[in-house]
mmCIF file with all atom_site columns, C-alpha atoms and ligand atoms in Angstrom:
data_model
loop_
_atom_site.group_PDB
_atom_site.id
_atom_site.type_symbol
_atom_site.label_atom_id
_atom_site.label_alt_id
_atom_site.label_comp_id
_atom_site.label_asym_id
_atom_site.label_entity_id
_atom_site.label_seq_id
_atom_site.pdbx_PDB_ins_code
_atom_site.Cartn_x
_atom_site.Cartn_y
_atom_site.Cartn_z
_atom_site.occupancy
_atom_site.B_iso_or_equiv
_atom_site.pdbx_formal_charge
_atom_site.auth_seq_id
_atom_site.auth_comp_id
_atom_site.auth_asym_id
_atom_site.auth_atom_id
_atom_site.pdbx_PDB_model_num
ATOM   1   C CA  . MET X 1 1   ? 5.151   21.423  -5.682  1.00 0.00 ? 1   MET X CA  1
ATOM   2   C CA  . THR X 1 2   ? 8.844   21.335  -6.246  1.00 0.00 ? 2   THR X CA  1
ATOM   3   C CA  . GLY X 1 3   ? 11.064  20.414  -9.143  1.00 0.00 ? 3   GLY X CA  1
ATOM   4   C CA  . SER X 1 4   ? 12.131  16.940  -7.686  1.00 0.00 ? 4   SER X CA  1
ATOM   5   C CA  . ASP X 1 5   ? 8.382   16.384  -7.195  1.00 0.00 ? 5   ASP X CA  1
ATOM   6   C CA  . ASP X 1 6   ? 8.462   17.118  -10.484 1.00 0.00 ? 6   ASP X CA  1
ATOM   7   C CA  . GLU X 1 7   ? 9.651   14.945  -11.790 1.00 0.00 ? 7   GLU X CA  1
ATOM   8   C CA  . LEU X 1 8   ? 8.291   11.704  -9.198  1.00 0.00 ? 8   LEU X CA  1
ATOM   9   C CA  . THR X 1 9   ? 5.218   12.414  -10.829 1.00 0.00 ? 9   THR X CA  1
ATOM   10  C CA  . ARG X 1 10  ? 6.046   12.454  -14.335 1.00 0.00 ? 10  ARG X CA  1
ATOM   11  C CA  . LYS X 1 11  ? 8.243   9.219   -13.977 1.00 0.00 ? 11  LYS X CA  1
ATOM   12  C CA  . TRP X 1 12  ? 5.509   7.816   -12.255 1.00 0.00 ? 12  TRP X CA  1
ATOM   13  C CA  . ASP X 1 13  ? 2.209   9.080   -15.051 1.00 0.00 ? 13  ASP X CA  1
ATOM   14  C CA  . ARG X 1 14  ? 5.177   7.873   -17.755 1.00 0.00 ? 14  ARG X CA  1
ATOM   15  C CA  . ARG X 1 15  ? 4.794   4.178   -16.032 1.00 0.00 ? 15  ARG X CA  1
ATOM   16  C CA  . HIS X 1 16  ? 1.056   3.634   -15.437 1.00 0.00 ? 16  HIS X CA  1
ATOM   17  C CA  . ARG X 1 17  ? 1.135   5.035   -18.457 1.00 0.00 ? 17  ARG X CA  1
ATOM   18  C CA  . ASN X 1 18  ? 2.921   2.200   -20.425 1.00 0.00 ? 18  ASN X CA  1
ATOM   19  C CA  . ALA X 1 19  ? 1.898   -0.677  -17.436 1.00 0.00 ? 19  ALA X CA  1
ATOM   20  C CA  . GLU X 1 20  ? -0.737  -3.108  -18.655 1.00 0.00 ? 20  GLU X CA  1
ATOM   21  C CA  . GLY X 1 21  ? -3.460  -3.475  -16.036 1.00 0.00 ? 21  GLY X CA  1
ATOM   22  C CA  . PRO X 1 22  ? -4.683  -2.547  -12.799 1.00 0.00 ? 22  PRO X CA  1
ATOM   23  C CA  . GLY X 1 23  ? -1.846  -4.109  -11.943 1.00 0.00 ? 23  GLY X CA  1
ATOM   24  C CA  . GLU X 1 24  ? -2.302  -7.491  -9.162  1.00 0.00 ? 24  GLU X CA  1
ATOM   25  C CA  . VAL X 1 25  ? -3.675  -7.743  -5.754  1.00 0.00 ? 25  VAL X CA  1
ATOM   26  C CA  . ALA X 1 26  ? -1.173  -7.208  -3.098  1.00 0.00 ? 26  ALA X CA  1
ATOM   27  C CA  . ALA X 1 27  ? -0.259  -10.621 -1.334  1.00 0.00 ? 27  ALA X CA  1
ATOM   28  C CA  . VAL X 1 28  ? -1.198  -9.179  2.245   1.00 0.00 ? 28  VAL X CA  1
ATOM   29  C CA  . LEU X 1 29  ? -4.629  -8.429  1.093   1.00 0.00 ? 29  LEU X CA  1
ATOM   30  C CA  . ALA X 1 30  ? -4.959  -11.732 -1.319  1.00 0.00 ? 30  ALA X CA  1
ATOM   31  C CA  . ASP X 1 31  ? -4.313  -13.993 1.740   1.00 0.00 ? 31  ASP X CA  1
ATOM   32  C CA  . ASN X 1 32  ? -6.707  -11.751 4.339   1.00 0.00 ? 32  ASN X CA  1
ATOM   33  C CA  . LEU X 1 33  ? -9.248  -11.727 2.074   1.00 0.00 ? 33  LEU X CA  1
ATOM   34  C CA  . HIS X 1 34  ? -10.795 -13.414 5.727   1.00 0.00 ? 34  HIS X CA  1
ATOM   35  C CA  . LEU X 1 35  ? -9.709  -10.311 7.896   1.00 0.00 ? 35  LEU X CA  1
ATOM   36  C CA  . LEU X 1 36  ? -11.365 -7.198  6.865   1.00 0.00 ? 36  LEU X CA  1
ATOM   37  C CA  . PRO X 1 37  ? -13.953 -5.576  7.920   1.00 0.00 ? 37  PRO X CA  1
ATOM   38  C CA  . ALA X 1 38  ? -17.685 -6.307  5.931   1.00 0.00 ? 38  ALA X CA  1
ATOM   39  C CA  . LYS X 1 39  ? -18.188 -2.324  5.599   1.00 0.00 ? 39  LYS X CA  1
ATOM   40  C CA  . GLY X 1 40  ? -16.405 0.636   6.656   1.00 0.00 ? 40  GLY X CA  1
ATOM   41  C CA  . ASP X 1 41  ? -13.981 3.258   4.943   1.00 0.00 ? 41  ASP X CA  1
ATOM   42  C CA  . ALA X 1 42  ? -10.914 2.014   3.491   1.00 0.00 ? 42  ALA X CA  1
ATOM   43  C CA  . LEU X 1 43  ? -8.026  3.994   2.237   1.00 0.00 ? 43  LEU X CA  1
ATOM   44  C CA  . ASP X 1 44  ? -5.952  2.641   -0.413  1.00 0.00 ? 44  ASP X CA  1
ATOM   45  C CA  . LEU X 1 45  ? -2.664  4.953   -0.237  1.00 0.00 ? 45  LEU X CA  1
ATOM   46  C CA  . ALA X 1 46  ? -0.224  5.741   -2.911  1.00 0.00 ? 46  ALA X CA  1
ATOM   47  C CA  . CYS X 1 47  ? -2.558  3.629   -4.856  1.00 0.00 ? 47  CYS X CA  1
ATOM   48  C CA  . GLY X 1 48  ? -1.271  3.123   -8.093  1.00 0.00 ? 48  GLY X CA  1
ATOM   49  C CA  . ARG X 1 49  ? -3.912  1.989   -11.050 1.00 0.00 ? 49  ARG X CA  1
ATOM   50  C CA  . GLY X 1 50  ? -6.047  0.770   -8.107  1.00 0.00 ? 50  GLY X CA  1
ATOM   51  C CA  . ALA X 1 51  ? -5.555  -3.318  -7.773  1.00 0.00 ? 51  ALA X CA  1
ATOM   52  C CA  . ASN X 1 52  ? -5.567  -2.985  -4.293  1.00 0.00 ? 52  ASN X CA  1
ATOM   53  C CA  . ALA X 1 53  ? -8.460  -0.621  -4.082  1.00 0.00 ? 53  ALA X CA  1
ATOM   54  C CA  . ILE X 1 54  ? -10.718 -2.772  -6.478  1.00 0.00 ? 54  ILE X CA  1
ATOM   55  C CA  . ARG X 1 55  ? -10.741 -5.373  -4.606  1.00 0.00 ? 55  ARG X CA  1
ATOM   56  C CA  . LEU X 1 56  ? -11.493 -3.737  -1.850  1.00 0.00 ? 56  LEU X CA  1
ATOM   57  C CA  . ALA X 1 57  ? -13.759 -1.911  -2.980  1.00 0.00 ? 57  ALA X CA  1
ATOM   58  C CA  . GLN X 1 58  ? -15.849 -5.392  -4.186  1.00 0.00 ? 58  GLN X CA  1
ATOM   59  C CA  . ALA X 1 59  ? -15.111 -7.017  -0.518  1.00 0.00 ? 59  ALA X CA  1
ATOM   60  C CA  . GLY X 1 60  ? -17.579 -4.577  0.394   1.00 0.00 ? 60  GLY X CA  1
ATOM   61  C CA  . LEU X 1 61  ? -15.933 -1.499  1.865   1.00 0.00 ? 61  LEU X CA  1
ATOM   62  C CA  . ARG X 1 62  ? -16.082 2.157   1.089   1.00 0.00 ? 62  ARG X CA  1
ATOM   63  C CA  . VAL X 1 63  ? -13.093 2.987   -1.288  1.00 0.00 ? 63  VAL X CA  1
ATOM   64  C CA  . THR X 1 64  ? -10.744 5.955   -0.946  1.00 0.00 ? 64  THR X CA  1
ATOM   65  C CA  . ALA X 1 65  ? -7.618  5.868   -3.415  1.00 0.00 ? 65  ALA X CA  1
ATOM   66  C CA  . TRP X 1 66  ? -4.804  8.799   -3.993  1.00 0.00 ? 66  TRP X CA  1
ATOM   67  C CA  . ASP X 1 67  ? -1.999  8.598   -5.975  1.00 0.00 ? 67  ASP X CA  1
ATOM   68  C CA  . LEU X 1 68  ? 1.026   10.961  -7.092  1.00 0.00 ? 68  LEU X CA  1
ATOM   69  C CA  . SER X 1 69  ? -0.117  10.413  -10.806 1.00 0.00 ? 69  SER X CA  1
ATOM   70  C CA  . ALA X 1 70  ? -3.304  11.652  -12.309 1.00 0.00 ? 70  ALA X CA  1
ATOM   71  C CA  . VAL X 1 71  ? -2.383  9.114   -15.393 1.00 0.00 ? 71  VAL X CA  1
ATOM   72  C CA  . ALA X 1 72  ? -2.849  6.166   -11.997 1.00 0.00 ? 72  ALA X CA  1
ATOM   73  C CA  . ILE X 1 73  ? -6.204  8.268   -11.271 1.00 0.00 ? 73  ILE X CA  1
ATOM   74  C CA  . GLU X 1 74  ? -7.399  7.957   -14.562 1.00 0.00 ? 74  GLU X CA  1
ATOM   75  C CA  . ARG X 1 75  ? -6.353  3.963   -15.194 1.00 0.00 ? 75  ARG X CA  1
ATOM   76  C CA  . LEU X 1 76  ? -7.592  2.836   -11.461 1.00 0.00 ? 76  LEU X CA  1
ATOM   77  C CA  . ASN X 1 77  ? -11.448 4.814   -12.083 1.00 0.00 ? 77  ASN X CA  1
ATOM   78  C CA  . SER X 1 78  ? -11.439 3.537   -16.077 1.00 0.00 ? 78  SER X CA  1
ATOM   79  C CA  . THR X 1 79  ? -10.493 0.141   -14.457 1.00 0.00 ? 79  THR X CA  1
ATOM   80  C CA  . ALA X 1 80  ? -13.531 0.366   -11.754 1.00 0.00 ? 80  ALA X CA  1
ATOM   81  C CA  . ARG X 1 81  ? -16.851 1.898   -14.512 1.00 0.00 ? 81  ARG X CA  1
ATOM   82  C CA  . THR X 1 82  ? -14.964 -1.631  -16.174 1.00 0.00 ? 82  THR X CA  1
ATOM   83  C CA  . GLN X 1 83  ? -15.720 -3.996  -13.344 1.00 0.00 ? 83  GLN X CA  1
ATOM   84  C CA  . ARG X 1 84  ? -18.543 -1.640  -11.486 1.00 0.00 ? 84  ARG X CA  1
ATOM   85  C CA  . VAL X 1 85  ? -17.525 -0.868  -8.338  1.00 0.00 ? 85  VAL X CA  1
ATOM   86  C CA  . SER X 1 86  ? -17.101 2.820   -7.249  1.00 0.00 ? 86  SER X CA  1
ATOM   87  C CA  . ILE X 1 87  ? -14.357 3.905   -6.097  1.00 0.00 ? 87  ILE X CA  1
ATOM   88  C CA  . THR X 1 88  ? -14.067 7.635   -4.755  1.00 0.00 ? 88  THR X CA  1
ATOM   89  C CA  . ALA X 1 89  ? -10.517 8.427   -5.885  1.00 0.00 ? 89  ALA X CA  1
ATOM   90  C CA  . GLY X 1 90  ? -7.817  11.253  -6.821  1.00 0.00 ? 90  GLY X CA  1
ATOM   91  C CA  . VAL X 1 91  ? -4.640  12.791  -7.280  1.00 0.00 ? 91  VAL X CA  1
ATOM   92  C CA  . ARG X 1 92  ? -2.923  13.160  -4.106  1.00 0.00 ? 92  ARG X CA  1
ATOM   93  C CA  . ASP X 1 93  ? 1.089   14.157  -2.918  1.00 0.00 ? 93  ASP X CA  1
ATOM   94  C CA  . VAL X 1 94  ? -0.327  11.437  0.959   1.00 0.00 ? 94  VAL X CA  1
ATOM   95  C CA  . ILE X 1 95  ? 2.929   12.756  2.447   1.00 0.00 ? 95  ILE X CA  1
ATOM   96  C CA  . ALA X 1 96  ? 2.415   16.643  1.520   1.00 0.00 ? 96  ALA X CA  1
ATOM   97  C CA  . ARG X 1 97  ? -1.276  15.442  2.260   1.00 0.00 ? 97  ARG X CA  1
ATOM   98  C CA  . PRO X 1 98  ? -1.692  13.010  4.720   1.00 0.00 ? 98  PRO X CA  1
ATOM   99  C CA  . PRO X 1 99  ? -5.165  11.233  5.774   1.00 0.00 ? 99  PRO X CA  1
ATOM   100 C CA  . GLU X 1 100 ? -6.881  13.102  8.488   1.00 0.00 ? 100 GLU X CA  1
ATOM   101 C CA  . PRO X 1 101 ? -7.576  12.031  12.228  1.00 0.00 ? 101 PRO X CA  1
ATOM   102 C CA  . GLU X 1 102 ? -10.054 8.882   12.723  1.00 0.00 ? 102 GLU X CA  1
ATOM   103 C CA  . SER X 1 103 ? -11.004 9.242   8.339   1.00 0.00 ? 103 SER X CA  1
ATOM   104 C CA  . PHE X 1 104 ? -10.515 5.124   7.970   1.00 0.00 ? 104 PHE X CA  1
ATOM   105 C CA  . ASP X 1 105 ? -11.677 1.628   8.853   1.00 0.00 ? 105 ASP X CA  1
ATOM   106 C CA  . LEU X 1 106 ? -8.636  0.630   7.013   1.00 0.00 ? 106 LEU X CA  1
ATOM   107 C CA  . ILE X 1 107 ? -5.301  1.473   5.448   1.00 0.00 ? 107 ILE X CA  1
ATOM   108 C CA  . LEU X 1 108 ? -3.751  -0.154  2.618   1.00 0.00 ? 108 LEU X CA  1
ATOM   109 C CA  . VAL X 1 109 ? -0.400  0.415   1.685   1.00 0.00 ? 109 VAL X CA  1
ATOM   110 C CA  . SER X 1 110 ? 1.301   -1.865  -0.638  1.00 0.00 ? 110 SER X CA  1
ATOM   111 C CA  . TYR X 1 111 ? 4.799   -0.806  -2.624  1.00 0.00 ? 111 TYR X CA  1
ATOM   112 C CA  . PHE X 1 112 ? 5.352   2.453   -0.939  1.00 0.00 ? 112 PHE X CA  1
ATOM   113 C CA  . LEU X 1 113 ? 7.129   3.101   1.776   1.00 0.00 ? 113 LEU X CA  1
ATOM   114 C CA  . GLU X 1 114 ? 7.390   7.117   3.815   1.00 0.00 ? 114 GLU X CA  1
ATOM   115 C CA  . ARG X 1 115 ? 8.625   5.753   7.027   1.00 0.00 ? 115 ARG X CA  1
ATOM   116 C CA  . SER X 1 116 ? 7.559   9.624   8.310   1.00 0.00 ? 116 SER X CA  1
ATOM   117 C CA  . LEU X 1 117 ? 4.052   8.962   7.679   1.00 0.00 ? 117 LEU X CA  1
ATOM   118 C CA  . ALA X 1 118 ? 3.994   6.112   9.577   1.00 0.00 ? 118 ALA X CA  1
ATOM   119 C CA  . PRO X 1 119 ? 2.647   7.829   12.672  1.00 0.00 ? 119 PRO X CA  1
ATOM   120 C CA  . ALA X 1 120 ? -0.054  9.783   10.449  1.00 0.00 ? 120 ALA X CA  1
ATOM   121 C CA  . ILE X 1 121 ? -1.096  6.547   9.661   1.00 0.00 ? 121 ILE X CA  1
ATOM   122 C CA  . MET X 1 122 ? -1.916  4.920   12.794  1.00 0.00 ? 122 MET X CA  1
ATOM   123 C CA  . ARG X 1 123 ? -3.354  8.254   13.436  1.00 0.00 ? 123 ARG X CA  1
ATOM   124 C CA  . ALA X 1 124 ? -6.365  7.669   10.421  1.00 0.00 ? 124 ALA X CA  1
ATOM   125 C CA  . LEU X 1 125 ? -6.968  5.070   11.558  1.00 0.00 ? 125 LEU X CA  1
ATOM   126 C CA  . SER X 1 126 ? -9.888  4.383   13.150  1.00 0.00 ? 126 SER X CA  1
ATOM   127 C CA  . PRO X 1 127 ? -10.088 2.847   16.821  1.00 0.00 ? 127 PRO X CA  1
ATOM   128 C CA  . GLY X 1 128 ? -9.925  -0.776  16.058  1.00 0.00 ? 128 GLY X CA  1
ATOM   129 C CA  . GLY X 1 129 ? -9.253  -0.211  12.528  1.00 0.00 ? 129 GLY X CA  1
ATOM   130 C CA  . LEU X 1 130 ? -7.278  -2.471  10.636  1.00 0.00 ? 130 LEU X CA  1
ATOM   131 C CA  . LEU X 1 131 ? -3.303  -1.462  8.089   1.00 0.00 ? 131 LEU X CA  1
ATOM   132 C CA  . TYR X 1 132 ? -2.736  -3.888  5.612   1.00 0.00 ? 132 TYR X CA  1
ATOM   133 C CA  . TYR X 1 133 ? 1.059   -3.255  4.843   1.00 0.00 ? 133 TYR X CA  1
ATOM   134 C CA  . GLN X 1 134 ? 3.493   -4.678  2.704   1.00 0.00 ? 134 GLN X CA  1
ATOM   135 C CA  . THR X 1 135 ? 6.112   -3.981  0.487   1.00 0.00 ? 135 THR X CA  1
ATOM   136 C CA  . PHE X 1 136 ? 10.103  -4.252  -0.032  1.00 0.00 ? 136 PHE X CA  1
ATOM   137 C CA  . SER X 1 137 ? 12.405  -5.424  2.074   1.00 0.00 ? 137 SER X CA  1
ATOM   138 C CA  . VAL X 1 138 ? 16.556  -6.102  2.162   1.00 0.00 ? 138 VAL X CA  1
ATOM   139 C CA  . ASN X 1 139 ? 17.101  -9.388  3.036   1.00 0.00 ? 139 ASN X CA  1
ATOM   140 C CA  . ALA X 1 140 ? 15.625  -10.820 -0.749  1.00 0.00 ? 140 ALA X CA  1
ATOM   141 C CA  . VAL X 1 141 ? 16.653  -13.935 -2.813  1.00 0.00 ? 141 VAL X CA  1
ATOM   142 C CA  . SER X 1 142 ? 15.489  -11.926 -6.072  1.00 0.00 ? 142 SER X CA  1
ATOM   143 C CA  . ASP X 1 143 ? 16.469  -8.032  -7.003  1.00 0.00 ? 143 ASP X CA  1
ATOM   144 C CA  . SER X 1 144 ? 13.360  -7.355  -8.798  1.00 0.00 ? 144 SER X CA  1
ATOM   145 C CA  . GLY X 1 145 ? 12.793  -3.491  -7.028  1.00 0.00 ? 145 GLY X CA  1
ATOM   146 C CA  . PRO X 1 146 ? 14.045  -1.289  -5.743  1.00 0.00 ? 146 PRO X CA  1
ATOM   147 C CA  . SER X 1 147 ? 17.784  -1.063  -5.901  1.00 0.00 ? 147 SER X CA  1
ATOM   148 C CA  . ASN X 1 148 ? 18.050  1.328   -3.417  1.00 0.00 ? 148 ASN X CA  1
ATOM   149 C CA  . PRO X 1 149 ? 18.029  -0.143  -0.301  1.00 0.00 ? 149 PRO X CA  1
ATOM   150 C CA  . ALA X 1 150 ? 16.594  2.971   1.419   1.00 0.00 ? 150 ALA X CA  1
ATOM   151 C CA  . PHE X 1 151 ? 13.905  2.383   -0.112  1.00 0.00 ? 151 PHE X CA  1
ATOM   152 C CA  . ARG X 1 152 ? 13.546  -2.085  1.497   1.00 0.00 ? 152 ARG X CA  1
ATOM   153 C CA  . LEU X 1 153 ? 12.259  -2.864  4.600   1.00 0.00 ? 153 LEU X CA  1
ATOM   154 C CA  . GLN X 1 154 ? 14.787  -3.890  6.908   1.00 0.00 ? 154 GLN X CA  1
ATOM   155 C CA  . ASP X 1 155 ? 14.674  -7.457  9.736   1.00 0.00 ? 155 ASP X CA  1
ATOM   156 C CA  . ASN X 1 156 ? 11.861  -6.688  10.967  1.00 0.00 ? 156 ASN X CA  1
ATOM   157 C CA  . GLU X 1 157 ? 10.524  -2.893  10.000  1.00 0.00 ? 157 GLU X CA  1
ATOM   158 C CA  . LEU X 1 158 ? 7.099   -3.107  9.442   1.00 0.00 ? 158 LEU X CA  1
ATOM   159 C CA  . LEU X 1 159 ? 7.155   -4.119  13.333  1.00 0.00 ? 159 LEU X CA  1
ATOM   160 C CA  . ALA X 1 160 ? 9.551   -1.489  14.674  1.00 0.00 ? 160 ALA X CA  1
ATOM   161 C CA  . LEU X 1 161 ? 6.969   1.275   12.368  1.00 0.00 ? 161 LEU X CA  1
ATOM   162 C CA  . PHE X 1 162 ? 3.468   0.737   13.395  1.00 0.00 ? 162 PHE X CA  1
ATOM   163 C CA  . ARG X 1 163 ? 4.503   -1.034  17.188  1.00 0.00 ? 163 ARG X CA  1
ATOM   164 C CA  . PRO X 1 164 ? 1.485   0.373   18.852  1.00 0.00 ? 164 PRO X CA  1
ATOM   165 C CA  . LEU X 1 165 ? -0.342  -1.854  16.689  1.00 0.00 ? 165 LEU X CA  1
ATOM   166 C CA  . LYS X 1 166 ? -1.576  -4.962  17.554  1.00 0.00 ? 166 LYS X CA  1
ATOM   167 C CA  . VAL X 1 167 ? -0.060  -7.947  15.258  1.00 0.00 ? 167 VAL X CA  1
ATOM   168 C CA  . ARG X 1 168 ? -3.037  -10.129 13.637  1.00 0.00 ? 168 ARG X CA  1
ATOM   169 C CA  . PHE X 1 169 ? -0.669  -11.110 10.883  1.00 0.00 ? 169 PHE X CA  1
ATOM   170 C CA  . TYR X 1 170 ? 3.189   -10.629 9.554   1.00 0.00 ? 170 TYR X CA  1
ATOM   171 C CA  . ARG X 1 171 ? 5.052   -12.128 7.566   1.00 0.00 ? 171 ARG X CA  1
ATOM   172 C CA  . GLU X 1 172 ? 8.535   -12.029 6.364   1.00 0.00 ? 172 GLU X CA  1
ATOM   173 C CA  . GLU X 1 173 ? 10.515  -14.818 4.890   1.00 0.00 ? 173 GLU X CA  1
ATOM   174 C CA  . GLY X 1 174 ? 13.910  -13.721 4.090   1.00 0.00 ? 174 GLY X CA  1
ATOM   175 C CA  . ARG X 1 175 ? 16.508  -15.335 2.505   1.00 0.00 ? 175 ARG X CA  1
ATOM   176 C CA  . LEU X 1 176 ? 16.055  -18.632 5.030   1.00 0.00 ? 176 LEU X CA  1
ATOM   177 C CA  . GLY X 1 177 ? 15.440  -22.297 4.466   1.00 0.00 ? 177 GLY X CA  1
ATOM   178 C CA  . GLU X 1 178 ? 14.529  -23.787 0.310   1.00 0.00 ? 178 GLU X CA  1
ATOM   179 C CA  . CYS X 1 179 ? 13.876  -19.942 -1.251  1.00 0.00 ? 179 CYS X CA  1
ATOM   180 C CA  . ARG X 1 180 ? 12.603  -20.989 -4.244  1.00 0.00 ? 180 ARG X CA  1
ATOM   181 C CA  . MET X 1 181 ? 9.019   -21.888 -1.993  1.00 0.00 ? 181 MET X CA  1
ATOM   182 C CA  . GLY X 1 182 ? 7.373   -19.139 0.130   1.00 0.00 ? 182 GLY X CA  1
ATOM   183 C CA  . THR X 1 183 ? 6.604   -15.276 -0.817  1.00 0.00 ? 183 THR X CA  1
ATOM   184 C CA  . ARG X 1 184 ? 10.680  -13.629 -0.854  1.00 0.00 ? 184 ARG X CA  1
ATOM   185 C CA  . ASP X 1 185 ? 11.658  -10.280 -1.376  1.00 0.00 ? 185 ASP X CA  1
ATOM   186 C CA  . ILE X 1 186 ? 8.608   -8.555  0.702   1.00 0.00 ? 186 ILE X CA  1
ATOM   187 C CA  . ALA X 1 187 ? 7.191   -8.266  4.023   1.00 0.00 ? 187 ALA X CA  1
ATOM   188 C CA  . MET X 1 188 ? 3.842   -7.869  5.079   1.00 0.00 ? 188 MET X CA  1
ATOM   189 C CA  . LEU X 1 189 ? 1.587   -7.165  8.101   1.00 0.00 ? 189 LEU X CA  1
ATOM   190 C CA  . VAL X 1 190 ? -1.651  -6.525  9.224   1.00 0.00 ? 190 VAL X CA  1
ATOM   191 C CA  . ALA X 1 191 ? -2.222  -5.275  12.980  1.00 0.00 ? 191 ALA X CA  1
ATOM   192 C CA  . GLU X 1 192 ? -5.098  -3.279  13.959  1.00 0.00 ? 192 GLU X CA  1
ATOM   193 C CA  . LYS X 1 193 ? -4.900  -0.456  16.695  1.00 0.00 ? 193 LYS X CA  1
ATOM   194 C CA  . PRO X 1 194 ? -6.173  -0.998  19.817  1.00 0.00 ? 194 PRO X CA  1
ATOM   195 C CA  . VAL X 1 195 ? -9.349  1.312   20.826  1.00 0.00 ? 195 VAL X CA  1
ATOM   196 C CA  . ALA X 1 196 ? -8.244  3.057   23.520  1.00 0.00 ? 196 ALA X CA  1
HETATM 197 C C1  . LIG A 2 .   ? 5.863   1.199   -6.212  1.00 0.00 ? 1   LIG A C1  1
HETATM 198 S S1  . LIG A 2 .   ? 3.698   1.657   -7.066  1.00 0.00 ? 1   LIG A S1  1
HETATM 199 C C2  . LIG A 2 .   ? 2.978   1.049   -6.496  1.00 0.00 ? 1   LIG A C2  1
HETATM 200 C C3  . LIG A 2 .   ? 1.598   1.528   -6.643  1.00 0.00 ? 1   LIG A C3  1
HETATM 201 C C4  . LIG A 2 .   ? -0.010  0.578   -5.464  1.00 0.00 ? 1   LIG A C4  1
HETATM 202 N N1  . LIG A 2 .   ? -0.071  0.969   -4.791  1.00 0.00 ? 1   LIG A N1  1
HETATM 203 C C5  . LIG A 2 .   ? 0.130   -0.919  -6.435  1.00 0.00 ? 1   LIG A C5  1
HETATM 204 O O1  . LIG A 2 .   ? 0.696   -1.979  -4.951  1.00 0.00 ? 1   LIG A O1  1
HETATM 205 O O2  . LIG A 2 .   ? 0.347   -1.746  -7.304  1.00 0.00 ? 1   LIG A O2  1
HETATM 206 C C6  . LIG A 2 .   ? 4.088   3.287   -6.195  1.00 0.00 ? 1   LIG A C6  1
HETATM 207 C C7  . LIG A 2 .   ? 3.083   4.733   -6.094  1.00 0.00 ? 1   LIG A C7  1
HETATM 208 O O3  . LIG A 2 .   ? 3.365   5.021   -4.574  1.00 0.00 ? 1   LIG A O3  1
HETATM 209 C C8  . LIG A 2 .   ? 3.193   7.036   -5.707  1.00 0.00 ? 1   LIG A C8  1
HETATM 210 N N2  . LIG A 2 .   ? 3.952   6.731   -5.442  1.00 0.00 ? 1   LIG A N2  1
HETATM 211 C C9  . LIG A 2 .   ? 4.714   8.541   -5.108  1.00 0.00 ? 1   LIG A C9  1
HETATM 212 N N3  . LIG A 2 .   ? 4.997   9.658   -4.062  1.00 0.00 ? 1   LIG A N3  1
HETATM 213 C C10 . LIG A 2 .   ? 3.443   9.273   -4.077  1.00 0.00 ? 1   LIG A C10 1
HETATM 214 C C11 . LIG A 2 .   ? 3.246   10.604  -3.134  1.00 0.00 ? 1   LIG A C11 1
HETATM 215 N N4  . LIG A 2 .   ? 4.320   11.082  -2.240  1.00 0.00 ? 1   LIG A N4  1
HETATM 216 N N5  . LIG A 2 .   ? 1.839   10.860  -3.007  1.00 0.00 ? 1   LIG A N5  1
HETATM 217 C C12 . LIG A 2 .   ? 1.279   9.743   -3.356  1.00 0.00 ? 1   LIG A C12 1
HETATM 218 N N6  . LIG A 2 .   ? 1.622   8.945   -3.431  1.00 0.00 ? 1   LIG A N6  1
HETATM 219 C C13 . LIG A 2 .   ? 2.695   8.822   -4.247  1.00 0.00 ? 1   LIG A C13 1
HETATM 220 C C14 . LIG A 2 .   ? 3.416   6.909   -7.695  1.00 0.00 ? 1   LIG A C14 1
HETATM 221 O O4  . LIG A 2 .   ? 3.236   7.514   -7.712  1.00 0.00 ? 1   LIG A O4  1
HETATM 222 C C15 . LIG A 2 .   ? 2.981   5.474   -7.488  1.00 0.00 ? 1   LIG A C15 1
HETATM 223 O O5  . LIG A 2 .   ? 2.078   5.084   -8.221  1.00 0.00 ? 1   LIG A O5  1
#
């Protein structure tokens, strides 16, 4: 691990140590629970304290969850015990070690944007597998999320990054219309890997 990786890990450890609870279930998941498969292997990639992993396990999926931060993984394991759900959680740098090809029926990514991982994420889905993705966009109405625009999606960027997949749900409202309403600041995608 390089010095800057170490620094990143310390930053996330500190944030997860000081945060309350497991975090919030991502809207892309909460709004699209009806699209989940009844069973299968799911990965929460860069899972943080694991609200999404817990929700996926409660929906009956066999869940793996990876994050760089050991503190996040400890917190996730503790919540999973309290909630009596089983999750295989591990400390893993998903950029250095992306998921193996065709290893998951569903991959969820929330508030983690590493563009170079898109091809590996698509490869890691089994045929017919689903991607749930949500993160901040540049075309936002509030200042929540990363201040560096490089860490935010451009218009339509999720669609471009995952173009080979079949779009099943997409939402990105930008600054259109009545900005106090709707689901702002983020883009959300649910997409399906074609069966060859
Ligand atoms: C904004 S948080 C989002 C956490 C969670 N997905 C959520 O929605 O609550 C970003 C997460 O990415 C993790 N992370 C950053 N770089 C990573 C990497 N290279 N490999 C694995 N996790 C990473 C951080 O530790 C942090 O938990």
